[in-house]
mmCIF file of C-alpha atoms and ligand atoms in Angstrom:
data_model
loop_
_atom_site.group_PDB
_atom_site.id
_atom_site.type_symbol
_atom_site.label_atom_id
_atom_site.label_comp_id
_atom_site.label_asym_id
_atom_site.label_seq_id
_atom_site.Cartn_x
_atom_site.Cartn_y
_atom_site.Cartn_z
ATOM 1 C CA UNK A 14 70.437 100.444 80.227
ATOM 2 C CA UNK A 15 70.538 99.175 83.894
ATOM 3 C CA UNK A 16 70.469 102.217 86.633
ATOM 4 C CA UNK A 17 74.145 101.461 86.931
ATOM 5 C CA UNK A 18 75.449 101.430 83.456
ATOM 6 C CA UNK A 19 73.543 105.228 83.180
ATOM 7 C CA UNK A 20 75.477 106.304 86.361
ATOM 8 C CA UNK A 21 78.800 104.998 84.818
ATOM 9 C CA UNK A 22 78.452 106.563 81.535
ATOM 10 C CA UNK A 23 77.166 110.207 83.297
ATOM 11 C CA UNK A 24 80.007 110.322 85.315
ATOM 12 C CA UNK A 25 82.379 109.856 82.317
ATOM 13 C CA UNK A 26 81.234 113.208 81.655
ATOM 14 C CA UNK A 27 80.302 114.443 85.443
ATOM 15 C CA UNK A 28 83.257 113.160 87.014
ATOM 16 C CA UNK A 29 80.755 112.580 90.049
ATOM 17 C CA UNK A 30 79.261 110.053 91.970
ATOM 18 C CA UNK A 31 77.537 109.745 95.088
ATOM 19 C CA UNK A 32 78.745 107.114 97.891
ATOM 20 C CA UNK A 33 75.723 105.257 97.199
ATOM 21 C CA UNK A 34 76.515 104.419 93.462
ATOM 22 C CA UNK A 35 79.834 103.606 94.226
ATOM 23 C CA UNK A 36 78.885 101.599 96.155
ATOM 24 C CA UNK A 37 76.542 99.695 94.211
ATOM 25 C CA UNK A 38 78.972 99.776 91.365
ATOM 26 C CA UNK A 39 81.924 98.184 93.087
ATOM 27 C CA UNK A 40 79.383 95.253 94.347
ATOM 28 C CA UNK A 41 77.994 94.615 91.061
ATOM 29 C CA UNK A 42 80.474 92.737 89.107
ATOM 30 C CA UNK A 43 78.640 92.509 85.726
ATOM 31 C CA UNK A 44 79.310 96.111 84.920
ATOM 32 C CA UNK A 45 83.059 95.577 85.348
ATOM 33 C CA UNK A 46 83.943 96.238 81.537
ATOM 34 C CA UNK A 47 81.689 98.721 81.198
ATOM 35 C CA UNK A 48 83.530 100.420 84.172
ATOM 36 C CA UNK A 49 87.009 100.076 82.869
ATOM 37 C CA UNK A 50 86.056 101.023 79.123
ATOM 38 C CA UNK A 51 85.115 104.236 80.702
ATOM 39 C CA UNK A 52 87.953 104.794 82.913
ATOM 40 C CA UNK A 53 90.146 104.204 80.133
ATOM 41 C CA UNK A 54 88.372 106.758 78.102
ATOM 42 C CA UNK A 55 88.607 109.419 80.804
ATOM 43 C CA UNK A 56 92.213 108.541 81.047
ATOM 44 C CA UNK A 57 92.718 109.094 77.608
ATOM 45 C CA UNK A 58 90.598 112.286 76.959
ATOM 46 C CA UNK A 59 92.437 114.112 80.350
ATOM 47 C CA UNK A 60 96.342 112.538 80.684
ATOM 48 C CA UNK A 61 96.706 111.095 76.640
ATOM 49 C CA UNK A 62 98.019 108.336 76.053
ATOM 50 C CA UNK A 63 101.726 108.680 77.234
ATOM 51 C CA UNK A 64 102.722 106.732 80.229
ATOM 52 C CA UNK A 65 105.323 108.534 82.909
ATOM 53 C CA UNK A 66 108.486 106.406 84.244
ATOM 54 C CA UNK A 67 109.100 107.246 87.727
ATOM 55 C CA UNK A 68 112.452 105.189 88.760
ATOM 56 C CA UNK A 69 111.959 103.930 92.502
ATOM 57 C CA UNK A 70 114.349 103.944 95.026
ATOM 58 C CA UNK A 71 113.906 101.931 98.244
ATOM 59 C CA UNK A 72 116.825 103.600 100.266
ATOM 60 C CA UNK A 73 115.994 102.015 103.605
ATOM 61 C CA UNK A 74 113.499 99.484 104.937
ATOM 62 C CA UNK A 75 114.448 100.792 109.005
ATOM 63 C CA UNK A 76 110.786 101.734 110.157
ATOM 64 C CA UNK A 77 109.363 102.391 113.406
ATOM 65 C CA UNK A 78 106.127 101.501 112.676
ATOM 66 C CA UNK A 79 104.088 98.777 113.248
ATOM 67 C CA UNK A 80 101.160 98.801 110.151
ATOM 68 C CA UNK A 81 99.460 95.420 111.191
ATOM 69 C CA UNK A 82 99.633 94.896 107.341
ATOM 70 C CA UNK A 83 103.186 95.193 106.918
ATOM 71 C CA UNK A 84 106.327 92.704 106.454
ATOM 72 C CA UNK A 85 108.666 95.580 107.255
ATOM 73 C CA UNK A 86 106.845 96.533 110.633
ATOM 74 C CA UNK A 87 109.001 97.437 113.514
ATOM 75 C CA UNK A 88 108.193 94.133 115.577
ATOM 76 C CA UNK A 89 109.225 91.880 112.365
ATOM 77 C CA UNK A 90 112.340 90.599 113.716
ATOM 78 C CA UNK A 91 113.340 88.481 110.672
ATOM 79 C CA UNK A 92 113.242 90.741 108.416
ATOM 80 C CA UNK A 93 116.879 91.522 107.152
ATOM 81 C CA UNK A 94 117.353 95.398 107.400
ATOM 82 C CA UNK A 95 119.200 97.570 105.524
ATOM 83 C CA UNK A 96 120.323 101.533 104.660
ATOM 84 C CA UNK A 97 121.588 102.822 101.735
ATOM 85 C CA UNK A 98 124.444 105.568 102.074
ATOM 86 C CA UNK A 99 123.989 108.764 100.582
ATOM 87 C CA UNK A 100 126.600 108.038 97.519
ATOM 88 C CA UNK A 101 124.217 104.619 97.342
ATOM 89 C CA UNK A 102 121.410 106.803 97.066
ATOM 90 C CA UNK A 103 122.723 109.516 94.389
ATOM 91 C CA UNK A 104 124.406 106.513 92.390
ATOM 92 C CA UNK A 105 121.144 105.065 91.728
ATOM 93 C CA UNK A 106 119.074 108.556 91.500
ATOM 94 C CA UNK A 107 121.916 108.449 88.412
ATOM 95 C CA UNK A 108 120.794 105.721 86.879
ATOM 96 C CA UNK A 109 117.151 106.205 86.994
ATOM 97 C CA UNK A 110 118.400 109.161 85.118
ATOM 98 C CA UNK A 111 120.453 107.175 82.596
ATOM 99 C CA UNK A 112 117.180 104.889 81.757
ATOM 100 C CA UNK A 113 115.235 108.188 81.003
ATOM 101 C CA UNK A 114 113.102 108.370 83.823
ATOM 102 C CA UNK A 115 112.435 112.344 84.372
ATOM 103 C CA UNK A 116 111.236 112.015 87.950
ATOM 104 C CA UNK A 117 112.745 109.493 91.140
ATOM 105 C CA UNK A 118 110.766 108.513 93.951
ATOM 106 C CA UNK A 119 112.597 108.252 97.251
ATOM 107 C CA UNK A 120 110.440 105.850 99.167
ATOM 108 C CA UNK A 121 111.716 104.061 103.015
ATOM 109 C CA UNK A 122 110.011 103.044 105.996
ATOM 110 C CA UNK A 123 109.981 105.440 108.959
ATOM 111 C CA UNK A 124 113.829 105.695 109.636
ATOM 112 C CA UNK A 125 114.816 108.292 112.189
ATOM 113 C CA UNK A 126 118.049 107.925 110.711
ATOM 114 C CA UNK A 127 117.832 110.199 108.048
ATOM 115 C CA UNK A 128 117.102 113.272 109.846
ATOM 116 C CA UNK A 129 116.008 116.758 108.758
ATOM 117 C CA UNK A 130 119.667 117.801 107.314
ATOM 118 C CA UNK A 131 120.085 114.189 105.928
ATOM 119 C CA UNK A 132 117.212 114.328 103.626
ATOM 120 C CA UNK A 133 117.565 117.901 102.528
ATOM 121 C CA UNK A 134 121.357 116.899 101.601
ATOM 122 C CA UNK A 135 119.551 114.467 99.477
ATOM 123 C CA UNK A 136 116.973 116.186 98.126
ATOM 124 C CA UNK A 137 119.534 119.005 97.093
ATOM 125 C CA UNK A 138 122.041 116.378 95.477
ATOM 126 C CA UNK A 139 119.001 114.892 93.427
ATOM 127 C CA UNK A 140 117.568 117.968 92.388
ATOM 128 C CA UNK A 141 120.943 118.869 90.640
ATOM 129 C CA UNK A 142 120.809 116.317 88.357
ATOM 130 C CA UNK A 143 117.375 117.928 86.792
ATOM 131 C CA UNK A 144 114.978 115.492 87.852
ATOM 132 C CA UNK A 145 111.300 115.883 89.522
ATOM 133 C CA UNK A 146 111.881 114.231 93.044
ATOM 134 C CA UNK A 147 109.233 112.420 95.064
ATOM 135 C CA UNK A 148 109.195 111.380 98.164
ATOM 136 C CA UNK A 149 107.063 108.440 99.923
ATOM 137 C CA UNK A 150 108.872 108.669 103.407
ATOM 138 C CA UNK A 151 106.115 108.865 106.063
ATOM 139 C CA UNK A 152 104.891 110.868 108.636
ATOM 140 C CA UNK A 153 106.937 113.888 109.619
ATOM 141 C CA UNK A 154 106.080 117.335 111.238
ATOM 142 C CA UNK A 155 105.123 120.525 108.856
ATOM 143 C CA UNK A 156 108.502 122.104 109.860
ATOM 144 C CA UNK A 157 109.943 118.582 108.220
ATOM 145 C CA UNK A 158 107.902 118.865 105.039
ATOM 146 C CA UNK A 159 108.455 122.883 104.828
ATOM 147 C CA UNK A 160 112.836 121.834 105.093
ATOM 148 C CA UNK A 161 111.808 119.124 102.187
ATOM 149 C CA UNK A 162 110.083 121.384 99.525
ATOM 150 C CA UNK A 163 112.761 124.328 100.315
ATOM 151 C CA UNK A 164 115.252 121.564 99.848
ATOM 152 C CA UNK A 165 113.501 121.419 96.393
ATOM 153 C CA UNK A 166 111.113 117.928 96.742
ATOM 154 C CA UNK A 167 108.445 118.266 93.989
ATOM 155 C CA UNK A 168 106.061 115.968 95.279
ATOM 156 C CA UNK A 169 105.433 113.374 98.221
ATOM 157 C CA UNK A 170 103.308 110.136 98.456
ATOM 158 C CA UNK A 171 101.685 109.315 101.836
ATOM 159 C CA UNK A 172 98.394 106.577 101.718
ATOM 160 C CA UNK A 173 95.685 107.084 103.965
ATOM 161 C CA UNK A 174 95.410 103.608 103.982
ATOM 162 C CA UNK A 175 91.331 103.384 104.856
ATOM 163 C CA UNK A 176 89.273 106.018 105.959
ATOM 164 C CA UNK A 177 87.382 104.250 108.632
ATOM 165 C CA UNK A 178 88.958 106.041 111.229
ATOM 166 C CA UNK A 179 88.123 102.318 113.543
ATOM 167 C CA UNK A 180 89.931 99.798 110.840
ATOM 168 C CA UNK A 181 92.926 102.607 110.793
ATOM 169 C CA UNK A 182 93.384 102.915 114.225
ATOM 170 C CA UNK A 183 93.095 99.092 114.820
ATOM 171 C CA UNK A 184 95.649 98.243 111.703
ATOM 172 C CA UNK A 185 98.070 101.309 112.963
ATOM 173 C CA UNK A 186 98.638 100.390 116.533
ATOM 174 C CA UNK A 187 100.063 103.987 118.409
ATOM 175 C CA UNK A 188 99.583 106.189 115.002
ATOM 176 C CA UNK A 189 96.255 108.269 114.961
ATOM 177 C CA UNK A 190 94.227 108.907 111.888
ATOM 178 C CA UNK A 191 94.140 112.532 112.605
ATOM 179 C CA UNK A 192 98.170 112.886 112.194
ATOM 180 C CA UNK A 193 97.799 111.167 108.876
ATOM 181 C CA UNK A 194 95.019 113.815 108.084
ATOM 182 C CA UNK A 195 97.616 116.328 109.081
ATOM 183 C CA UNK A 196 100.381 115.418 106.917
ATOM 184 C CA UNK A 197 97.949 115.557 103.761
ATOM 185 C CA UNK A 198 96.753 118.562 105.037
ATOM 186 C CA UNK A 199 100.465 120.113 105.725
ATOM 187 C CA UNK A 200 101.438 118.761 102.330
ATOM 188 C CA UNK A 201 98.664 120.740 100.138
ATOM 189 C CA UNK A 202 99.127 123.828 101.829
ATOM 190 C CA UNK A 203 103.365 123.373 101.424
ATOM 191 C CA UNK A 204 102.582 123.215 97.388
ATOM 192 C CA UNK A 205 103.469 119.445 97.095
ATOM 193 C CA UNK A 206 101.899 117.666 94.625
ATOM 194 C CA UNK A 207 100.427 115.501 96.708
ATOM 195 C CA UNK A 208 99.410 111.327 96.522
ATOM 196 C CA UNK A 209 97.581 109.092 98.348
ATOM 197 C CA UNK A 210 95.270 106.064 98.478
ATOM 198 C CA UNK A 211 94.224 102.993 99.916
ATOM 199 C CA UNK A 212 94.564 99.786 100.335
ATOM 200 C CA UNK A 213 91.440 97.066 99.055
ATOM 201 C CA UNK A 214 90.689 94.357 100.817
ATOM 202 C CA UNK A 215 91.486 94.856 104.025
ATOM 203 C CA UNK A 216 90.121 92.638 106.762
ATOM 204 C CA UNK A 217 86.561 93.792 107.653
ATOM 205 C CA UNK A 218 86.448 96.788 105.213
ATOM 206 C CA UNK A 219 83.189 97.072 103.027
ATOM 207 C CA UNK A 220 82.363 98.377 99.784
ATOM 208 C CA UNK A 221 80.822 101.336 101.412
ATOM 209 C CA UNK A 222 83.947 102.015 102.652
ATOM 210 C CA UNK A 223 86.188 102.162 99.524
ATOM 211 C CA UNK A 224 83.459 104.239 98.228
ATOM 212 C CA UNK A 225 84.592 106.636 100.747
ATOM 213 C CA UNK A 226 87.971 106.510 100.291
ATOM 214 C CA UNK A 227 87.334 107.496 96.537
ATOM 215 C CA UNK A 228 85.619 110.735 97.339
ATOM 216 C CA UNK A 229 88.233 111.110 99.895
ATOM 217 C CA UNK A 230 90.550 111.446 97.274
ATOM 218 C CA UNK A 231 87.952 113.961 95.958
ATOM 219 C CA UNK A 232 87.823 115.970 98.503
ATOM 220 C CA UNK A 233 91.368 115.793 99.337
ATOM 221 C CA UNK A 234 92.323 116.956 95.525
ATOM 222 C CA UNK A 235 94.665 114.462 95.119
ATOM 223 C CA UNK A 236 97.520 114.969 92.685
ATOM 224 C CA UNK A 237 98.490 111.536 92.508
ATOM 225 C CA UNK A 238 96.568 108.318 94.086
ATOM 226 C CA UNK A 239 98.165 105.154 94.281
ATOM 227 C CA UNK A 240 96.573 101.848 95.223
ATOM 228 C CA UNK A 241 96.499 97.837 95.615
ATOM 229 C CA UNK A 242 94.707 95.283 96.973
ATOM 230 C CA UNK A 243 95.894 94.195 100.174
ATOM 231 C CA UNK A 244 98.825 90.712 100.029
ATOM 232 C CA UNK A 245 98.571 88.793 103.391
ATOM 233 C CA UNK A 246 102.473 88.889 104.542
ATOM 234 C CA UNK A 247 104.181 86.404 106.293
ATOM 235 C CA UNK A 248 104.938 87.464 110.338
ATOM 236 C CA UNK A 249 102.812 90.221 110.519
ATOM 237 C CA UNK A 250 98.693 89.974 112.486
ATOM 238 C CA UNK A 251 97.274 89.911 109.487
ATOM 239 C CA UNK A 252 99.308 86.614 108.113
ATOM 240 C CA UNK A 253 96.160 84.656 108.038
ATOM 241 C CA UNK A 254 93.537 86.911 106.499
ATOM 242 C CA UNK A 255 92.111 87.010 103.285
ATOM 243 C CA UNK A 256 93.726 88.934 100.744
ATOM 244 C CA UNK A 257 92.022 91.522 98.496
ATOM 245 C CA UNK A 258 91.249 90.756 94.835
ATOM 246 C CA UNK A 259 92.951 92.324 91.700
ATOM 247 C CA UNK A 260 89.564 93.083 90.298
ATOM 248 C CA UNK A 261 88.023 95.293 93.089
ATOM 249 C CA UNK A 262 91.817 96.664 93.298
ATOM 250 C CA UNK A 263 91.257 97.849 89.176
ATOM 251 C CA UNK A 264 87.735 98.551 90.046
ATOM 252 C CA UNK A 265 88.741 101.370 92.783
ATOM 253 C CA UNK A 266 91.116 102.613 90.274
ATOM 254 C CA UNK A 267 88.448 102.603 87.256
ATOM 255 C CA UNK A 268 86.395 105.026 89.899
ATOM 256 C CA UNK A 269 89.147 106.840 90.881
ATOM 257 C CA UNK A 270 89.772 107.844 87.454
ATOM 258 C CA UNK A 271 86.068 108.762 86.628
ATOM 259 C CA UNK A 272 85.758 110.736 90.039
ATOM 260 C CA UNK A 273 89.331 112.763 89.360
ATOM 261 C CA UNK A 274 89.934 112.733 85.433
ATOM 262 C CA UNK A 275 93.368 114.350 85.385
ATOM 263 C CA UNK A 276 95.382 113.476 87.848
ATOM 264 C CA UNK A 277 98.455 110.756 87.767
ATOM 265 C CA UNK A 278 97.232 106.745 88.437
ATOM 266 C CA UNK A 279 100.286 104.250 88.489
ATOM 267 C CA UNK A 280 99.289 101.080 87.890
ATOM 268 C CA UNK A 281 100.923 99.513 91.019
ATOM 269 C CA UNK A 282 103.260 96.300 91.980
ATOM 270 C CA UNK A 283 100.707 94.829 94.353
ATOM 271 C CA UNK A 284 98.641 94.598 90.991
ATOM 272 C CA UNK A 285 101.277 93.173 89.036
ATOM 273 C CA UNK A 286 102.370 90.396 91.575
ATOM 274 C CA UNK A 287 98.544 89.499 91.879
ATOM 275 C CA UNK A 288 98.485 88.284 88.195
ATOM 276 C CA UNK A 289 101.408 88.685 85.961
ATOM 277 C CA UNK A 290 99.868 91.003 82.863
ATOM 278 C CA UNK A 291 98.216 92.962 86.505
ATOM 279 C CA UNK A 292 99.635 96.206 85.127
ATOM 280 C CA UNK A 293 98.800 96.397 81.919
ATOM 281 C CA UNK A 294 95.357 95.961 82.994
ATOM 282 C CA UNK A 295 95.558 98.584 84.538
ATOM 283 C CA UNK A 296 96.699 100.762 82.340
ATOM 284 C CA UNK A 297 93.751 99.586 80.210
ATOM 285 C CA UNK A 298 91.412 100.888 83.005
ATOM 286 C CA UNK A 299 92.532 104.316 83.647
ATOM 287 C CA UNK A 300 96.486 104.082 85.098
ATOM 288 C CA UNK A 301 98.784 106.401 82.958
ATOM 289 C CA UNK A 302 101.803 105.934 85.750
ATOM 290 C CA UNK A 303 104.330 103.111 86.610
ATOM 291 C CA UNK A 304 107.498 103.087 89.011
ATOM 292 C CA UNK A 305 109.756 100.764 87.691
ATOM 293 C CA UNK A 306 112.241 99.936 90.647
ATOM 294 C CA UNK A 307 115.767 100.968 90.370
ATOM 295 C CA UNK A 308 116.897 99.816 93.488
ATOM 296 C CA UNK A 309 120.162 96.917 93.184
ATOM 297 C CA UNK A 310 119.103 93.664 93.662
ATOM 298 C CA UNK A 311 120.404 92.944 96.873
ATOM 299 C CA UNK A 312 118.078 95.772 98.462
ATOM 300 C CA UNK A 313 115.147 94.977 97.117
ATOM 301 C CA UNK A 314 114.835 91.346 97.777
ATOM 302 C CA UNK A 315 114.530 92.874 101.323
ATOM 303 C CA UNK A 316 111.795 95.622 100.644
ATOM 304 C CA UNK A 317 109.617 92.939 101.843
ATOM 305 C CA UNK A 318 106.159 94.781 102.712
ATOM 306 C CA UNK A 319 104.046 91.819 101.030
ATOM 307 C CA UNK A 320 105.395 88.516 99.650
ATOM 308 C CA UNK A 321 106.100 87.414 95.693
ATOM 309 C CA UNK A 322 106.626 91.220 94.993
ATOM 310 C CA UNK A 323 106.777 91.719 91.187
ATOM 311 C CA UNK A 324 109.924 92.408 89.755
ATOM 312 C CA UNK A 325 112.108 90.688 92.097
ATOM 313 C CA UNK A 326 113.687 88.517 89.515
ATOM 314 C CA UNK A 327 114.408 90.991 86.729
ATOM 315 C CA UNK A 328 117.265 93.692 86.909
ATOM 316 C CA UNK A 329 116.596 97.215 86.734
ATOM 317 C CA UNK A 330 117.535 97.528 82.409
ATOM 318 C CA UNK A 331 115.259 94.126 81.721
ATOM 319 C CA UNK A 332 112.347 95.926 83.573
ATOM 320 C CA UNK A 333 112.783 98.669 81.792
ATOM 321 C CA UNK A 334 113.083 96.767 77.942
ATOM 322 C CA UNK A 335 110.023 95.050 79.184
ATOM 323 C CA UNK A 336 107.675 97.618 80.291
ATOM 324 C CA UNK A 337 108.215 99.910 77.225
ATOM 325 C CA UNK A 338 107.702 96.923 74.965
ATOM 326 C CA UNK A 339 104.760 96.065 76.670
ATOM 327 C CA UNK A 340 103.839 100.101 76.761
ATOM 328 C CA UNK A 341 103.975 100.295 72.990
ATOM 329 C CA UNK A 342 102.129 97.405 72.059
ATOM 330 C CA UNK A 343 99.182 99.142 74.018
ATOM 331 C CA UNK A 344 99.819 101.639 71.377
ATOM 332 C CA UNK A 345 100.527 103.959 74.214
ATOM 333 C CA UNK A 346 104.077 105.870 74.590
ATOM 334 C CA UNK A 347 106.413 107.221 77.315
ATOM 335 C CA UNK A 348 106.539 110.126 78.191
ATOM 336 C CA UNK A 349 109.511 112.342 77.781
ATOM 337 C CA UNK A 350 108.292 115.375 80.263
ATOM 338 C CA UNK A 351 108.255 115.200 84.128
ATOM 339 C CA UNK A 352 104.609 114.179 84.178
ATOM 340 C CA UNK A 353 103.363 116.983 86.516
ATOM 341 C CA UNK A 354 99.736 116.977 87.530
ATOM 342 C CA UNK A 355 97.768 119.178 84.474
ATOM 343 C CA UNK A 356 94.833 120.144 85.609
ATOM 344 C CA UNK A 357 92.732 120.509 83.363
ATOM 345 C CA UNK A 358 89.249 120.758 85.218
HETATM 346 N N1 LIG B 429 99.901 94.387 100.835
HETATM 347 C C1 LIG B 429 99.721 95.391 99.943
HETATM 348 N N2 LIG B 429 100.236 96.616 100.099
HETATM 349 C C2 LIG B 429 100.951 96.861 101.220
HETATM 350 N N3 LIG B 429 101.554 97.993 101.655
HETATM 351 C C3 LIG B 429 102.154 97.714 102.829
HETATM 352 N N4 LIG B 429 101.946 96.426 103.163
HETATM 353 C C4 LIG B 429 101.185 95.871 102.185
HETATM 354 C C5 LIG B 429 100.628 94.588 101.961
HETATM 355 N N5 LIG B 429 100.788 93.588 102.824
HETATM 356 C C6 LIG B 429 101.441 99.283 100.979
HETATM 357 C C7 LIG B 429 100.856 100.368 101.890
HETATM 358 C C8 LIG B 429 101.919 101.428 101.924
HETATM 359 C C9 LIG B 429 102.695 101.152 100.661
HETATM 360 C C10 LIG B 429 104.080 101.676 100.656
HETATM 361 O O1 LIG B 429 102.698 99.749 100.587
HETATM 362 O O2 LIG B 429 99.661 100.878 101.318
HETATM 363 O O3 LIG B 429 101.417 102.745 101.942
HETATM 364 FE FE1 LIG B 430 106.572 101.109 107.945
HETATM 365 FE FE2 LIG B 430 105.351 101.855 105.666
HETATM 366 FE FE3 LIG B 430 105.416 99.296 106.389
HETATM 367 FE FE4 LIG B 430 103.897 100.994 107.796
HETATM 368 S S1 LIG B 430 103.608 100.441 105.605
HETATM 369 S S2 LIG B 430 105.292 99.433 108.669
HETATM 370 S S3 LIG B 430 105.153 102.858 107.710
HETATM 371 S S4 LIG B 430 107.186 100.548 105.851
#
């Protein structure tokens, strides 16, 4: 067995790694299987084989940031904006309930719009209809987040992105890494169940530093961690550069899975749009989540953060008939509970 097979198959039982073999592992591409047979092991042995539903809601695409990365940064002026009313909210919080999903995920760009009161309104209204909520809405102060779990928010989704504090600072133009580090912070200590991740391929970012970011999400104790290679959009910087790869996406993922056995993995839409059967693959390499969107058509052809997004030509119910189709013949099943994080370490 080469050095890096042995490391691989220790930290199936370990669940540790240093930076240096992750390193080596995500530049080594003739271990890949090897990597996601093991991830999907771990998966199995910690979360089972059900997969959790989480119906998406993309309630406003208003942001005030400017992510270099980004079709719906501030300083894209053609992209078409829109923001959902509350009743357009609850309506579709309703059906995400109606297709079985047992937890929504309110997710928007940085809208000022919806205030403090606004989202707690929300928040309340959702939580009435007996669903897990989670929210993916940004950076807010810890007086924000405190009004958002008393409001009854269950858990909330905020990427670090990278964490080379010089590649962050440079892709966030007047946002500072040590904010983002707050919010996490602020969001553990609240009692969220708390996700994050990063994004692979990023212009100049090395192996080294993805191996970072994974015990980052170590250290962090991640509930959730959600991640894709990077898509190139269309008026944004980065228009030009070179995407990232669906492979080193999985194989961040596969790691991921090894490094924190029991927490929640969707297999993400930036995998899916990079090859069609993207998701499945990753459920096959330790992903036990996916977010099927719920949001009307209309909406989400303008939820434009990266072009050729996944999904955009199927309603809500054909998603739906076609992910638990393709689910089942994994031999996996859906899961009928809200999917909290067990930990079982
Ligand atoms: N390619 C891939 N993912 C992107 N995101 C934003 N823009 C892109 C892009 N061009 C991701 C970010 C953000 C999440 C909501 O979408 O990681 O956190
Ligand atoms: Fe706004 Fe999120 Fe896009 Fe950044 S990634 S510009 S915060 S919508």
């Amino acid at each position: 067995m080469t050095d890096l097979i042995s490391s691989i198959k220790q930290a199936e039982i370990t669940h540790s790694l240093t930076e240096s073999e992750i390193t080596s592992i995500l530049k080594d591409d003739t271990v890949n299987e090897i990597l996601f047979d093991s991830a999907d092991k771990v998966r199995k042995k910690y979360v089972g084989n059900e997969v959790h539903l989480r119906g998406l809601i993309e309630f406003s695409n208003i942001c005030r940031c400017n992510c270099c990365y980004c079709g719906l940064r501030k300083d894209n002026s053609t992209a078409q904006r829109y923001r959902m009313t509350f009743d357009e909210i609850i309506l579709l919080a309703k059906k995400a309930k109606d297709f079985g999903y047992k937890t929504v995920v309110l997710q928007s760009g940085e809208d000022a719009f919806f205030d403090t009161d606004k989202m707690c309104k929300v928040i309340t209204s959702i939580k009435t209809l007996g669903l897990a909520l989670t929210l993916s809405i940004g950076e807010k102060s810890y007086e924000d987040y405190k009004a958002y779990k008393d409001a009854g928010a269950d858990r909330y989704l905020l990427r670090i992105e990278t964490t080379d504090k010089n590649l962050y600072q440079k892709l966030h133009p007047s946002m500072s890494f040590e904010n983002r580090i707050r919010c996490l912070n602020d969001l553990k200590t609240l009692g969220f169940e708390v996700g994050t991740g990063c994004l692979v391929g990023l212009p100049a970012q090395s192996d080294k530093s993805l191996a970072r970011d994974i015990l980052f999400f170590k250290k962090l104790d991640a509930d959730m961690i959600g991640l894709g290679p990077f898509i190139p959009c269309p008026k944004t910087p980065l228009q030009n550069e070179k995407g990232g790869t669906l492979i080193k996406a999985l194989k961040v993922m596969a790691l991921t899975r090894l490094l924190l056995p029991d927490i929640n993995i969707p297999a993400t839409t930036a995998m899916e749009t990079l090859q069609e059967n993207g998701r499945l693959l990753a459920l096959q390499s330790g992903a036990n989540v996916v977010m099927p969107n719920v949001t009307d058509e209309e909406c989400k052809q303008k939820y434009t953060i990266y072009p050729g997004k996944a999904g955009l030509n199927n309603t809500a119910q054909e998603y739906k008939n076609s992910i638990v189709k393709k689910i089942e013949s994994l031999g996996r099943t859906i899961s009928q509970d809200y999917g909290f994080h067990k930990k079982r370490v």
